[in-house]
Amino acid sequence: MKNQKLVNLRTQQPTVTKQQKAKQQKQTIATQIAKKLQQMKQQLQMKLKKLQQTMKH
């Protein structure tokens, strides 16, 4: 009975690691997207400030 459990654990493990890997990849992609969006937002805010300054003059 004990041996059977060990075999089951061994066969189940790869799928768990695959799922974890996929989860990690999704998280890193999400993080990269968030960073990129943050950069774009900052750039747009800078452009907007410049535009507002030129409009005032």
Short mmCIF file of N, CA and C in Angstrom, two decimals, residues 1 15 17 19 22 27-28 30-31 34 38 52 54:
data_model
loop_
_atom_site.label_atom_id
_atom_site.label_comp_id
_atom_site.label_asym_id
_atom_site.label_seq_id
_atom_site.Cartn_x
_atom_site.Cartn_y
_atom_site.Cartn_z
N MET A 1 0.83 -1.21 0.00
CA MET A 1 0.00 0.00 0.00
C MET A 1 0.87 1.26 0.00
N THR A 15 2.58 17.11 -13.37
CA THR A 15 1.46 17.97 -13.75
C THR A 15 1.39 19.18 -12.82
N THR A 17 3.92 20.63 -11.28
CA THR A 17 4.98 21.57 -11.63
C THR A 17 4.65 22.29 -12.94
N GLN A 19 1.67 23.05 -13.99
CA GLN A 19 0.66 24.06 -13.65
C GLN A 19 1.31 25.26 -12.96
N ALA A 22 3.18 27.32 -15.53
CA ALA A 22 2.25 28.12 -16.32
C ALA A 22 1.75 29.32 -15.52
N GLN A 27 1.98 35.10 -14.43
CA GLN A 27 2.25 36.19 -13.50
C GLN A 27 3.33 37.12 -14.04
N THR A 28 4.40 36.54 -14.60
CA THR A 28 5.47 37.39 -15.12
C THR A 28 4.98 38.20 -16.31
N ALA A 30 1.89 39.16 -16.82
CA ALA A 30 1.01 40.19 -16.24
C ALA A 30 1.84 41.33 -15.65
N THR A 31 2.93 40.98 -14.98
CA THR A 31 3.80 41.99 -14.38
C THR A 31 4.42 42.86 -15.46
N ALA A 34 1.83 45.19 -16.85
CA ALA A 34 1.57 46.26 -15.88
C ALA A 34 2.67 47.31 -15.92
N GLN A 38 2.30 51.21 -17.09
CA GLN A 38 2.73 52.27 -16.19
C GLN A 38 3.64 53.26 -16.92
N GLN A 52 -0.48 71.17 -22.28
CA GLN A 52 -1.18 72.16 -21.47
C GLN A 52 -0.35 73.43 -21.34
N THR A 54 1.86 74.53 -23.54
CA THR A 54 1.87 75.24 -24.83
C THR A 54 0.52 75.92 -25.07
#
